[in-house]
PDB file of C-alpha atoms and ligand atoms in Angstrom:
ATOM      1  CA  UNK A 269      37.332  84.485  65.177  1.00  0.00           C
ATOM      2  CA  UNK A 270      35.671  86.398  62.037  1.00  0.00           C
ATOM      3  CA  UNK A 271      34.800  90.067  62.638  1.00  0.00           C
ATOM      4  CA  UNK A 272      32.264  91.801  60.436  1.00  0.00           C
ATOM      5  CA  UNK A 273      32.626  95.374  60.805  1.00  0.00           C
ATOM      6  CA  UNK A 274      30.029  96.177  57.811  1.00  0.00           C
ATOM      7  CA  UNK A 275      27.287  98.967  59.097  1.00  0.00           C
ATOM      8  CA  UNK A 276      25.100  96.659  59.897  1.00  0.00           C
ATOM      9  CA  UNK A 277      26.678  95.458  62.199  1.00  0.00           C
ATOM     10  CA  UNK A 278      25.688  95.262  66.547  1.00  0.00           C
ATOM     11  CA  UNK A 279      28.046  95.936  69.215  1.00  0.00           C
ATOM     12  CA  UNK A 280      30.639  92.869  68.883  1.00  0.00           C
ATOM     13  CA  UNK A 281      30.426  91.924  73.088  1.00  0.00           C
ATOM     14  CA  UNK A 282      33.877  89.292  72.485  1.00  0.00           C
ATOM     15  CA  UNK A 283      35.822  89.709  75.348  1.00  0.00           C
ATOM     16  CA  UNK A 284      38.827  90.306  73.345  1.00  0.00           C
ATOM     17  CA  UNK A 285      38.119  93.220  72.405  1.00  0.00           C
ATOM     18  CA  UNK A 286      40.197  95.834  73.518  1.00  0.00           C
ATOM     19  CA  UNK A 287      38.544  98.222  75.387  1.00  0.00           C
ATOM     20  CA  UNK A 288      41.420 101.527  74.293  1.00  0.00           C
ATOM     21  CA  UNK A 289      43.098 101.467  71.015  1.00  0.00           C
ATOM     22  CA  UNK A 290      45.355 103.708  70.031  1.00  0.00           C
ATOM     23  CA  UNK A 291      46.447 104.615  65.868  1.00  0.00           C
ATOM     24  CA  UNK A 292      49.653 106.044  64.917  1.00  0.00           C
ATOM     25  CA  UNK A 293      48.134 107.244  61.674  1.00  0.00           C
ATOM     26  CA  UNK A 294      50.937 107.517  59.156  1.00  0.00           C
ATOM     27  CA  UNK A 295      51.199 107.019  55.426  1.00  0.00           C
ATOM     28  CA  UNK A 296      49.694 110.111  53.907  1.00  0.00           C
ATOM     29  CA  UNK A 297      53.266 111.672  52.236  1.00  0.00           C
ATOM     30  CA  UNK A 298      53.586 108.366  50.679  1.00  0.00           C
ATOM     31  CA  UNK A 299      50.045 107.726  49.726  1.00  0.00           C
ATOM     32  CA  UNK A 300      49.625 111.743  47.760  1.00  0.00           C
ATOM     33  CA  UNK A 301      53.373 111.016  46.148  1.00  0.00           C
ATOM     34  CA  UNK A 302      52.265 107.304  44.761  1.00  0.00           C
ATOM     35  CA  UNK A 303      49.299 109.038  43.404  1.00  0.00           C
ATOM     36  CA  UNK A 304      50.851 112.280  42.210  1.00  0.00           C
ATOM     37  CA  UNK A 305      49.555 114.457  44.343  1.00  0.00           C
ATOM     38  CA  UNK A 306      50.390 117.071  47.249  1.00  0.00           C
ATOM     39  CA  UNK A 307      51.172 115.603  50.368  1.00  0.00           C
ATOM     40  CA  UNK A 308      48.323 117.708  51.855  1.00  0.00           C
ATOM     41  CA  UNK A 309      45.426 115.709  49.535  1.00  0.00           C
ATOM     42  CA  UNK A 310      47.216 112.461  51.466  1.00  0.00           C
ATOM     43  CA  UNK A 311      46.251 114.196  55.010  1.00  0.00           C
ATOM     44  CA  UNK A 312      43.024 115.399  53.039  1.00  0.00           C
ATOM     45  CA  UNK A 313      42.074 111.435  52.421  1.00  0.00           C
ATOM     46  CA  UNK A 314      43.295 110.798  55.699  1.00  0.00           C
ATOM     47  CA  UNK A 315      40.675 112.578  57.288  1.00  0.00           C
ATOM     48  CA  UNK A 316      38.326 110.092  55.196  1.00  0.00           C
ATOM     49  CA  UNK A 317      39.890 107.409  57.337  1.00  0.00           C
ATOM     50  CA  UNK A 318      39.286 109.109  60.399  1.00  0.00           C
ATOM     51  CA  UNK A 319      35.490 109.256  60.184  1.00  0.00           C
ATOM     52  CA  UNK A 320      35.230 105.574  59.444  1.00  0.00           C
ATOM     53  CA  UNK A 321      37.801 103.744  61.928  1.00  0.00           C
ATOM     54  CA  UNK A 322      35.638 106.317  64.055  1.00  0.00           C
ATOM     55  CA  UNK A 323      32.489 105.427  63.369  1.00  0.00           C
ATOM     56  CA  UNK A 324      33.481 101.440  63.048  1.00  0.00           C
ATOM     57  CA  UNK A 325      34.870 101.408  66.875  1.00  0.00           C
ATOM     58  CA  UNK A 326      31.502 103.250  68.102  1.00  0.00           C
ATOM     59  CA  UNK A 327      29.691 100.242  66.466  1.00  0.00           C
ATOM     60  CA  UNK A 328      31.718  97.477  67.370  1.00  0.00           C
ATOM     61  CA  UNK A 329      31.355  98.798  71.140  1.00  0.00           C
ATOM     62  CA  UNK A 330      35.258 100.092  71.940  1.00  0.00           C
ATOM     63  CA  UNK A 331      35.027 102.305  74.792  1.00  0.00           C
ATOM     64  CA  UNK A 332      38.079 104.881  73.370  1.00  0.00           C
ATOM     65  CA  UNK A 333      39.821 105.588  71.003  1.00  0.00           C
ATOM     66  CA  UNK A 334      42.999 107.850  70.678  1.00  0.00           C
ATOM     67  CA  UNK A 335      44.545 108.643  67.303  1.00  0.00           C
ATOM     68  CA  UNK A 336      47.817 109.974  66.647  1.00  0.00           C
ATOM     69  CA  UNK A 337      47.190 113.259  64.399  1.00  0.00           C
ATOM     70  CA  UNK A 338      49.948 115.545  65.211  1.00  0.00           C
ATOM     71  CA  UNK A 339      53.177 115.032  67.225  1.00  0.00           C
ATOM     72  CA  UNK A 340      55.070 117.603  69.081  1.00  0.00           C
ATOM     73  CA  UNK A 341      57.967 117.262  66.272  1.00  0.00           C
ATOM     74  CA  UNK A 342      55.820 117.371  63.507  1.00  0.00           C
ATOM     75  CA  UNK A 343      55.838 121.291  64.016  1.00  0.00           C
ATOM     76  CA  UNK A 344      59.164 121.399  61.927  1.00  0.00           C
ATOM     77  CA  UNK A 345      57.476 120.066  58.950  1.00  0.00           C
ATOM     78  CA  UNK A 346      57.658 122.679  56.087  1.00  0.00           C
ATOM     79  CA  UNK A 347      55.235 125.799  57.246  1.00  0.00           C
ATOM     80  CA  UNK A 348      52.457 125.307  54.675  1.00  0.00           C
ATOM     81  CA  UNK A 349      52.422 121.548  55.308  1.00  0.00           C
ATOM     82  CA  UNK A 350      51.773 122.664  59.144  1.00  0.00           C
ATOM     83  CA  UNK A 351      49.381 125.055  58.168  1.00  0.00           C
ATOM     84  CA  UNK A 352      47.459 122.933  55.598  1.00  0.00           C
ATOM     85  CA  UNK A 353      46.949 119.915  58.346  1.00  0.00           C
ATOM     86  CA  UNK A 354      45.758 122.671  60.824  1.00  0.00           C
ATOM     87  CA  UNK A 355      43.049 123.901  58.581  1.00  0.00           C
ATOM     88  CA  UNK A 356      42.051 120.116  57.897  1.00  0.00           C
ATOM     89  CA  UNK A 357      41.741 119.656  61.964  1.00  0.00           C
ATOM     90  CA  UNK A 358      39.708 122.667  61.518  1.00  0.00           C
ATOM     91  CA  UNK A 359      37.198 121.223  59.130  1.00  0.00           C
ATOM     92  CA  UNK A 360      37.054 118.038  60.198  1.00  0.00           C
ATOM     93  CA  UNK A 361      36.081 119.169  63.808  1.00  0.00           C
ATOM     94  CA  UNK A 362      33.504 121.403  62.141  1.00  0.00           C
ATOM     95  CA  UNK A 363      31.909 118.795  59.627  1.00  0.00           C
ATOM     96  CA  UNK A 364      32.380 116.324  62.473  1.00  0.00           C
ATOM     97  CA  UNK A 365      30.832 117.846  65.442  1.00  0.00           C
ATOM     98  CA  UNK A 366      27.342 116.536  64.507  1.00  0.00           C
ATOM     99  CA  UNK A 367      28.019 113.107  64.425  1.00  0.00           C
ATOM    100  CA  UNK A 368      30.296 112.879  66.808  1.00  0.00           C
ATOM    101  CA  UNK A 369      27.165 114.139  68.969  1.00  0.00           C
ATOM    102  CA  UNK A 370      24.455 112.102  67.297  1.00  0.00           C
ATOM    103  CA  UNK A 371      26.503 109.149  68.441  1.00  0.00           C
ATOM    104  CA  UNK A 372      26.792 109.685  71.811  1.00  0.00           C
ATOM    105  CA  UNK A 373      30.847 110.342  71.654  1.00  0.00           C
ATOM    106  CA  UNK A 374      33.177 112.392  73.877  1.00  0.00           C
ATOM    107  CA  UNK A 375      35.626 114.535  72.441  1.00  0.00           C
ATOM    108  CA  UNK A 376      39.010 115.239  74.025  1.00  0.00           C
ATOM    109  CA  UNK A 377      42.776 116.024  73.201  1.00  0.00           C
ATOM    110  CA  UNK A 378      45.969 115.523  74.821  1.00  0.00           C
ATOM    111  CA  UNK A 379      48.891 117.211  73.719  1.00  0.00           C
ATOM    112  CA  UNK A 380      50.175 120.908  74.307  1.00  0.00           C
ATOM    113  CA  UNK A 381      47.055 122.036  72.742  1.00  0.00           C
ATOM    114  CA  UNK A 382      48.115 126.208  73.434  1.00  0.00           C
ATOM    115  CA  UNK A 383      50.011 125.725  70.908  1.00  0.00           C
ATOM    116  CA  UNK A 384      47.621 125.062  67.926  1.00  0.00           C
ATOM    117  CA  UNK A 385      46.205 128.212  66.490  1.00  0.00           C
ATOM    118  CA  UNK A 386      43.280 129.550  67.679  1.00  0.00           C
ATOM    119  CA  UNK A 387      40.808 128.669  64.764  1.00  0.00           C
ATOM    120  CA  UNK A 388      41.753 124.941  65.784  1.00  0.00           C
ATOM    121  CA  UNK A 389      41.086 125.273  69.667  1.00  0.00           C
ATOM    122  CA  UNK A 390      38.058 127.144  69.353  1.00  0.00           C
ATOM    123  CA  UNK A 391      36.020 124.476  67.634  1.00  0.00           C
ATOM    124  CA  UNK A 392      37.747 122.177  70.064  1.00  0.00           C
ATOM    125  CA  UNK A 393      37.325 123.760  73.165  1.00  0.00           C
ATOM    126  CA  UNK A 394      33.325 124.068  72.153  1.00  0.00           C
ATOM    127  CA  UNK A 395      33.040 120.450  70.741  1.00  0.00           C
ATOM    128  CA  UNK A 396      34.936 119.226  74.457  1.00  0.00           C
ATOM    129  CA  UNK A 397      32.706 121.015  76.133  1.00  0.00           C
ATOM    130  CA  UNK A 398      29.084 119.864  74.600  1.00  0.00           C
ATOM    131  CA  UNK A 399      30.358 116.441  74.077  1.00  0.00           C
ATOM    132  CA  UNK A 400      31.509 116.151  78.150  1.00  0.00           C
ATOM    133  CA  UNK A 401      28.717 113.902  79.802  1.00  0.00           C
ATOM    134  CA  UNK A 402      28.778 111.979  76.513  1.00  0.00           C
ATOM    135  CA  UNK A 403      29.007 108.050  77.455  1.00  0.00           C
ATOM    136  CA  UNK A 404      28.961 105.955  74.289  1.00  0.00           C
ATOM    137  CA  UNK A 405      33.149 106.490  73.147  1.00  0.00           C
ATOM    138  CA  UNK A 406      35.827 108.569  74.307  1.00  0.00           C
ATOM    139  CA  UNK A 407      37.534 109.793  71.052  1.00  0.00           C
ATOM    140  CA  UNK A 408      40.530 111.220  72.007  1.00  0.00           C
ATOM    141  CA  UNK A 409      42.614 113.266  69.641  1.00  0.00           C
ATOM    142  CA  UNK A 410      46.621 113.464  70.423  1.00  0.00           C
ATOM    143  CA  UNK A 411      48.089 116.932  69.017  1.00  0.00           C
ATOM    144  CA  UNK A 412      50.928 118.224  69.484  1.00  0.00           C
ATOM    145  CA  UNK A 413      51.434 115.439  71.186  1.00  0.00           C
ATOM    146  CA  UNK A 414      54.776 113.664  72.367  1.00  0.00           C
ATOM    147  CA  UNK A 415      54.905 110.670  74.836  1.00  0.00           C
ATOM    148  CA  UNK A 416      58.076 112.191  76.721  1.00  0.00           C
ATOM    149  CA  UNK A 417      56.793 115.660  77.008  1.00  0.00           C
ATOM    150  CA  UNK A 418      53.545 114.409  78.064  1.00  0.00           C
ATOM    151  CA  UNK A 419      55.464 112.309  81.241  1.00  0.00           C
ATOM    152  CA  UNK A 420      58.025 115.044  81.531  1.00  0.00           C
ATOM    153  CA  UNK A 421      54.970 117.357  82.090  1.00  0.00           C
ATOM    154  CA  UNK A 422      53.177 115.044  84.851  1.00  0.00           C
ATOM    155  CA  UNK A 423      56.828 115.305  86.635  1.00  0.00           C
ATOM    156  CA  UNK A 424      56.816 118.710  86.871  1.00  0.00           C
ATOM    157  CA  UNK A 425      52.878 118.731  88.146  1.00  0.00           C
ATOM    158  CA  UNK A 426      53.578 116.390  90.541  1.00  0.00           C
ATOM    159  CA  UNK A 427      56.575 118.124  91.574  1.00  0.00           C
ATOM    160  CA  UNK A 428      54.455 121.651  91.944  1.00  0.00           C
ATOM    161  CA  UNK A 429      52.320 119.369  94.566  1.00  0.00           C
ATOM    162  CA  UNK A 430      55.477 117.928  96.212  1.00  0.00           C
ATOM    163  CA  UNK A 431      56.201 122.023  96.844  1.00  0.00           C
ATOM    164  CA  UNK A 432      52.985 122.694  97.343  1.00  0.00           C
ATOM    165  CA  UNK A 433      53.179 120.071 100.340  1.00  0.00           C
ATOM    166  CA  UNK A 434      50.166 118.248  99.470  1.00  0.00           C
ATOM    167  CA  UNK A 435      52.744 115.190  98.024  1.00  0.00           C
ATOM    168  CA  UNK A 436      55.834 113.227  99.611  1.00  0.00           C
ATOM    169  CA  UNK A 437      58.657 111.977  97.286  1.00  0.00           C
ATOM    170  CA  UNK A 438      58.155 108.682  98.516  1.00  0.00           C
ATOM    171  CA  UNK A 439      54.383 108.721  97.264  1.00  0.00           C
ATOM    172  CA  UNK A 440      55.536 109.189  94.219  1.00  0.00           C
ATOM    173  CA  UNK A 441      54.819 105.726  92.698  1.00  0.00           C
ATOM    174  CA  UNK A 442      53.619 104.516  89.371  1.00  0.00           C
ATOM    175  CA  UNK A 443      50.110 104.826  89.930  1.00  0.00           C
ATOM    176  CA  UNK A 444      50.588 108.251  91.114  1.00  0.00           C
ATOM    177  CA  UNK A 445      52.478 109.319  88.529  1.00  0.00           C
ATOM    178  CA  UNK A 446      50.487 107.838  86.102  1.00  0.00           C
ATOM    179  CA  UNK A 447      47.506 110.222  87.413  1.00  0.00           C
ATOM    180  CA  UNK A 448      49.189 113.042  85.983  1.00  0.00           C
ATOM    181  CA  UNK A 449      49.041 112.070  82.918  1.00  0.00           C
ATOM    182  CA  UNK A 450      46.789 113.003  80.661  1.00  0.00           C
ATOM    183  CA  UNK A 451      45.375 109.894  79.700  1.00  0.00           C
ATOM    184  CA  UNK A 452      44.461 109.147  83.337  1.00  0.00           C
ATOM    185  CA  UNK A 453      41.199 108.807  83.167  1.00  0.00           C
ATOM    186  CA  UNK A 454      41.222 106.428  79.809  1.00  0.00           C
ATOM    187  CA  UNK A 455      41.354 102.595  80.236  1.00  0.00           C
ATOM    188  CA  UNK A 456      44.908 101.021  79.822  1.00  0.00           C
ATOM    189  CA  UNK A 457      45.746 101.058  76.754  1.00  0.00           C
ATOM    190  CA  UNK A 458      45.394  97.385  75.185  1.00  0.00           C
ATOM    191  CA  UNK A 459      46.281  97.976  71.072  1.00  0.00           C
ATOM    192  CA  UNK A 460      48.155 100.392  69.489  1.00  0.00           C
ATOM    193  CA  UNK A 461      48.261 100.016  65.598  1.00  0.00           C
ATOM    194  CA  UNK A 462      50.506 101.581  63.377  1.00  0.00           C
ATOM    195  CA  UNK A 463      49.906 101.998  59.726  1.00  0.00           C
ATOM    196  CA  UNK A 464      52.179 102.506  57.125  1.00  0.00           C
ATOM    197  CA  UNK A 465      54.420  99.814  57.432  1.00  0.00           C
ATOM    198  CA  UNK A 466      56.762 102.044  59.659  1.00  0.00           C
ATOM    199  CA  UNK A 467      57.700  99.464  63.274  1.00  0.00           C
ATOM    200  CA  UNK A 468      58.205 102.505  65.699  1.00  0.00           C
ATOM    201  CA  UNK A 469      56.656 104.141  68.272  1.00  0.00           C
ATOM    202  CA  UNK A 470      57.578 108.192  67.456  1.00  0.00           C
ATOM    203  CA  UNK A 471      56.944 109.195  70.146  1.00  0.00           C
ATOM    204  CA  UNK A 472      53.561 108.328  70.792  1.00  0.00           C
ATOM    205  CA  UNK A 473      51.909 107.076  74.432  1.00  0.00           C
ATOM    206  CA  UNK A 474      55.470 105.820  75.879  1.00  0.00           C
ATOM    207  CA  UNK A 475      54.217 105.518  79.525  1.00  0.00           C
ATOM    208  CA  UNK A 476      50.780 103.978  77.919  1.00  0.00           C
ATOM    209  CA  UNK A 477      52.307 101.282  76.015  1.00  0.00           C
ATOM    210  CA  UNK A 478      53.606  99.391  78.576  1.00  0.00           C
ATOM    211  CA  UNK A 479      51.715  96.486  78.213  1.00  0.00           C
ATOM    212  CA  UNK A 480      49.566  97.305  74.660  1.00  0.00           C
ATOM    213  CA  UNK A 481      49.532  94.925  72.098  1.00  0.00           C
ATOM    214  CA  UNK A 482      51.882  95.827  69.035  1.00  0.00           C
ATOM    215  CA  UNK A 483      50.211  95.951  65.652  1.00  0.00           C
ATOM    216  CA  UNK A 484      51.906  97.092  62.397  1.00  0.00           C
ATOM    217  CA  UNK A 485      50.200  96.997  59.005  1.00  0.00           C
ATOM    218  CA  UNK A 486      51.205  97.594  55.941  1.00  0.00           C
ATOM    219  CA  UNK A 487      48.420  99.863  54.623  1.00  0.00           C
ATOM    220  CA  UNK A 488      48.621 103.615  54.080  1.00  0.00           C
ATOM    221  CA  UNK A 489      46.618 105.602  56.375  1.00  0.00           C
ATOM    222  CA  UNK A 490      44.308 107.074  53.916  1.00  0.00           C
ATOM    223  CA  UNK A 491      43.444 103.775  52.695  1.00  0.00           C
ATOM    224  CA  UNK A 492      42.937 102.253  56.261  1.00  0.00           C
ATOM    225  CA  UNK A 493      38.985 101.226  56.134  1.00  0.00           C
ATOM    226  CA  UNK A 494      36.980  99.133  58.882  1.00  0.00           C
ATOM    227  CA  UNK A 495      38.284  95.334  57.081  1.00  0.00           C
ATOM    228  CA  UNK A 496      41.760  96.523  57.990  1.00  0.00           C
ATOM    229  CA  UNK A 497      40.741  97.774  61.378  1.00  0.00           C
ATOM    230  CA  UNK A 498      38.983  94.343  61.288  1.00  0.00           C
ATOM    231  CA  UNK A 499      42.285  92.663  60.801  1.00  0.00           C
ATOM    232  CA  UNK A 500      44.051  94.296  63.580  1.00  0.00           C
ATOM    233  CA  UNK A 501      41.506  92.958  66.497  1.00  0.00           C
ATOM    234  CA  UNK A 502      41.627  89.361  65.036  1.00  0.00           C
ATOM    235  CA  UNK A 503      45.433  89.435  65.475  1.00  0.00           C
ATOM    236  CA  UNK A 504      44.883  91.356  69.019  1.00  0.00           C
ATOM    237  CA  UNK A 505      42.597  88.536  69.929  1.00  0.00           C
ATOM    238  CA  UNK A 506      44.596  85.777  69.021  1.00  0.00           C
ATOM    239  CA  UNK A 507      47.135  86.980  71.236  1.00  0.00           C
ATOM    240  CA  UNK A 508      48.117  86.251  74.690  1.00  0.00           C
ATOM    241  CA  UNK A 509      48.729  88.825  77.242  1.00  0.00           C
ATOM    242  CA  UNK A 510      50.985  87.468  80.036  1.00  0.00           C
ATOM    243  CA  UNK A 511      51.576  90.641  82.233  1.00  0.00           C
ATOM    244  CA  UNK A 512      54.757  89.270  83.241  1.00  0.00           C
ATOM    245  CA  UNK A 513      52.910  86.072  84.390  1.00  0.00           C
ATOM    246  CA  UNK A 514      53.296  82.562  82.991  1.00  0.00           C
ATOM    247  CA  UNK A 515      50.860  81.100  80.612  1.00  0.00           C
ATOM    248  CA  UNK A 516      49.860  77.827  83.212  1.00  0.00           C
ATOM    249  CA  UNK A 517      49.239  80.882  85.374  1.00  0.00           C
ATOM    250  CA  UNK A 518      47.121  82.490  83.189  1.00  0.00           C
ATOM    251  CA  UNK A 519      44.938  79.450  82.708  1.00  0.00           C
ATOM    252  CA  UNK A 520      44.711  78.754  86.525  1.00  0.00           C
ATOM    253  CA  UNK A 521      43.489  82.214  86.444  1.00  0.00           C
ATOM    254  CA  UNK A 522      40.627  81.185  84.346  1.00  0.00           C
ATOM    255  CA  UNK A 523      39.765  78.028  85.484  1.00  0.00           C
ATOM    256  CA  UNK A 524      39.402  79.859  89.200  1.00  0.00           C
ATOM    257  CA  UNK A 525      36.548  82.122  87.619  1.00  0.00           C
TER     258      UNK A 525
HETATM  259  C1  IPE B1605      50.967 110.935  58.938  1.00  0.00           C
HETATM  260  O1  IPE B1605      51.385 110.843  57.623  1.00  0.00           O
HETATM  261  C2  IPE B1605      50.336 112.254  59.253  1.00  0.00           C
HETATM  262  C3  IPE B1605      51.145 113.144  60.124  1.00  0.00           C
HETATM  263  C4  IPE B1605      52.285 112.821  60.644  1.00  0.00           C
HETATM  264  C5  IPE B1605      50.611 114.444  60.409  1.00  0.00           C
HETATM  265  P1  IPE B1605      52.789 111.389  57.139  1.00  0.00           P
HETATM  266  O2  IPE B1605      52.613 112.805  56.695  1.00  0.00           O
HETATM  267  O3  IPE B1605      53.824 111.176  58.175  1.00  0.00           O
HETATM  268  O4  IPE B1605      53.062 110.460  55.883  1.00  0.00           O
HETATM  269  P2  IPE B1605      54.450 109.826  55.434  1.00  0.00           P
HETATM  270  O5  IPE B1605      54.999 109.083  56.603  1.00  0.00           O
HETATM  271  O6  IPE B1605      55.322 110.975  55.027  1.00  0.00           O
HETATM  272  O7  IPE B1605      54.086 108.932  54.309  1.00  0.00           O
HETATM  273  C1  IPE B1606      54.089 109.931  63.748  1.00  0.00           C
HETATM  274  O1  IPE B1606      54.375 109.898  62.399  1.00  0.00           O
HETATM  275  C2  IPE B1606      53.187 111.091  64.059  1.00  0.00           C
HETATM  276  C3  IPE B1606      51.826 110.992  63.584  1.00  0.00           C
HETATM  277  C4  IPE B1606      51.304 109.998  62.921  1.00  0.00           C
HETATM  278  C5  IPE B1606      50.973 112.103  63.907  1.00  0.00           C
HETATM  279  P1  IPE B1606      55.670 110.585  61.780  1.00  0.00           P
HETATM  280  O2  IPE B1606      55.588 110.373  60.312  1.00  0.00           O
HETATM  281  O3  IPE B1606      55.789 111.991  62.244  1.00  0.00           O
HETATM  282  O4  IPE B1606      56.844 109.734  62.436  1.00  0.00           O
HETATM  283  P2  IPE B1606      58.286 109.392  61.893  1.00  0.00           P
HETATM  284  O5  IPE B1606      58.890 110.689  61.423  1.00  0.00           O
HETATM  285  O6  IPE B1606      58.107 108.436  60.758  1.00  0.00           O
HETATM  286  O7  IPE B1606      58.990 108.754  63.041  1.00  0.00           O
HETATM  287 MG1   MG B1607      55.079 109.627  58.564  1.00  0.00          MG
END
C-alpha cells in the first residue's frame, strides 16, 4: 500500500489505519548537538514537527493522536532546559490555538498537569475548554506524564470509591481499572512510534500499549515530516494483529463477515 500524505491529500478511509497513535518524540539533544546548537533550538525545531505530524493525521482522517512531550522524569533535566521547553509549550499552544480550532480538533492533556507552571496551564486550560465539543481529532498532549504514575493514580481513585462504598474489590477488573485512567475515553491505542532510534518505552502509556503496534525509526524528532509518518502506517498496515488469537482464526474471522 502507497500513502500520500502531501496537502492535497483526502481523508485516507484504509481500514488499516490506526484509529490512536501515539509518538514518543525524542531526538532533539542529538539533533541541536549534530548541528551545533543548544539543545533548546532541537526542542525549538521540534515544535516544527509537531504542527505537521498534527496537521498530516487530521488529513489522513486519524481520530487521536497523543504525543509524548514531557515525562514525569524529565523534570530533573538541568533547570533552564526545563524552563526553556515550558516556554516553548507556551508558545506553541498560543500560535497553535487557531488552527487547532479552524480544524475542528480537541485539545487535551494527561499527565500531572498541577505541576506545570501556570503560564503553561492557563493557555491550556482555555484552549481545553473552547476546543471541548470539537469532533474532527482528539490531540492529546502527555506532560508530565509517566505510564506508572498515571496507573498508580487510577489505583488510588478507584480505591477512594472502594472507601467511598460505591466499588467492591472484586469489581475491580481490567476494564474497570482501565476507566480510571486517563486515556479512558480515547480509542485503544493501535501504534505507538518512537523516533530517534532509541527501542524503549520510558515510561510512556504502559497500561495502553498492551496490544499497540511497535514502531521505531531512525529519524530525529525535529526532522520527523508527514513521508516518515507515512512510513510508519505502511509498516503498521502490513502487520498482523493476532490478539492472542491464531492467524487461521483471524481469517475465519473475516471470511464470517
Ligand atoms: C525529546 O528529545 C524531548 C524531550 C524529552 C522533552 P530529547 O531532549 O530527549 O533528545 P535526546 O534524546 O537528548 O536527543
Ligand atoms: C522520553 O524521552 C520522553 C519524551 C519524549 C517526552 P527521554 O529522552 O526522556 O527518554 P530516555 O531518557 O531516553 O529513556
Ligand atoms: Mg531523549
Amino acid at each position: 500500500m502507497l500513502l500520500r500524505v502531501t496537502d492535497g491529500d483526502s481523508k485516507m478511509s484504509e481500514a488499516t489505519l490506526p484509529r490512536h497513535v501515539g509518538i514518543i518524540m525524542d531526538g532533539n539533544g542529538r539533533w541541536a548537538e549534530a548541528h551545533g546548537r543548544p539543545r533548546i533550538e532541537g526542542h525549538r525545531v521540534g515544535a516544527e514537527s509537531v504542527r505537521d505530524i498534527t496537521r498530516a493525521s487530521r488529513q489522513l482522517g486519524i481520530e487521536a493522536l497523543t504525543l509524548y512531550a514531557f515525562s514525569s522524569q524529565n523534570w530533573q533535566r538541568p533547570a533552564d532546559e526545563v524552563t526553556g521547553l515550558m516556554q516553548l509549550l507556551r508558545d506553541f499552544l498560543i500560535d497553535e490555538r487557531s488552527e487547532i480550532l479552524d480544524n475542528g480538533i480537541r485539545l487535551q492533556a494527561i499527565g500531572d498537569i498541577d505541576r506545570l507552571p501556570a503560564f503553561v496551564t492557563e493557555p491550556l486550560r482555555e484552549l481545553r475548554e473552547v476546543s471541548a465539543h470539537n469532533t474532527g481529532m482528539t490531540l492529546t498532549l502527555a506532560l508530565s506524564y509517566g505510564g506508572r504514575e498515571s496507573i498508580a493514580r487510577a489505583a488510588q481513585a478507584a480505591l477512594r470509591d472502594a472507601a467511598a462504598g460505591a466499588l467492591r474489590p472484586e469489581e475491580l477488573d481490567v476494564e474497570r481499572l482501565g476507566s480510571y485512567l486517563p486515556t479512558a475515553s480515547l480509542p485503544p491505542l493501535d501504534l505507538l512510534i518512537r523516533t530517534s532510534g532509541e527501542q524503549r518505552i520510558s515510561n510512556f502509556m504502559l497500561w495502553e500499549l498492551a496490544y499497540a503496534e511497535l514502531v521505531f525509526i531512525d529519524v530525529l524528532w525535529p526532522e520527523f515530516r508527514r513521508e516518515h509518518l507515512a512510513r510508519c502506517l505502511e509498516q503498521y498496515a502490513g502487520r498482523e494483529r493476532r490478539f492472542g488469537l491464531t492467524s487461521a482464526q483471524l481469517d475465519s474471522d473475516i471470511e464470517a463477515r
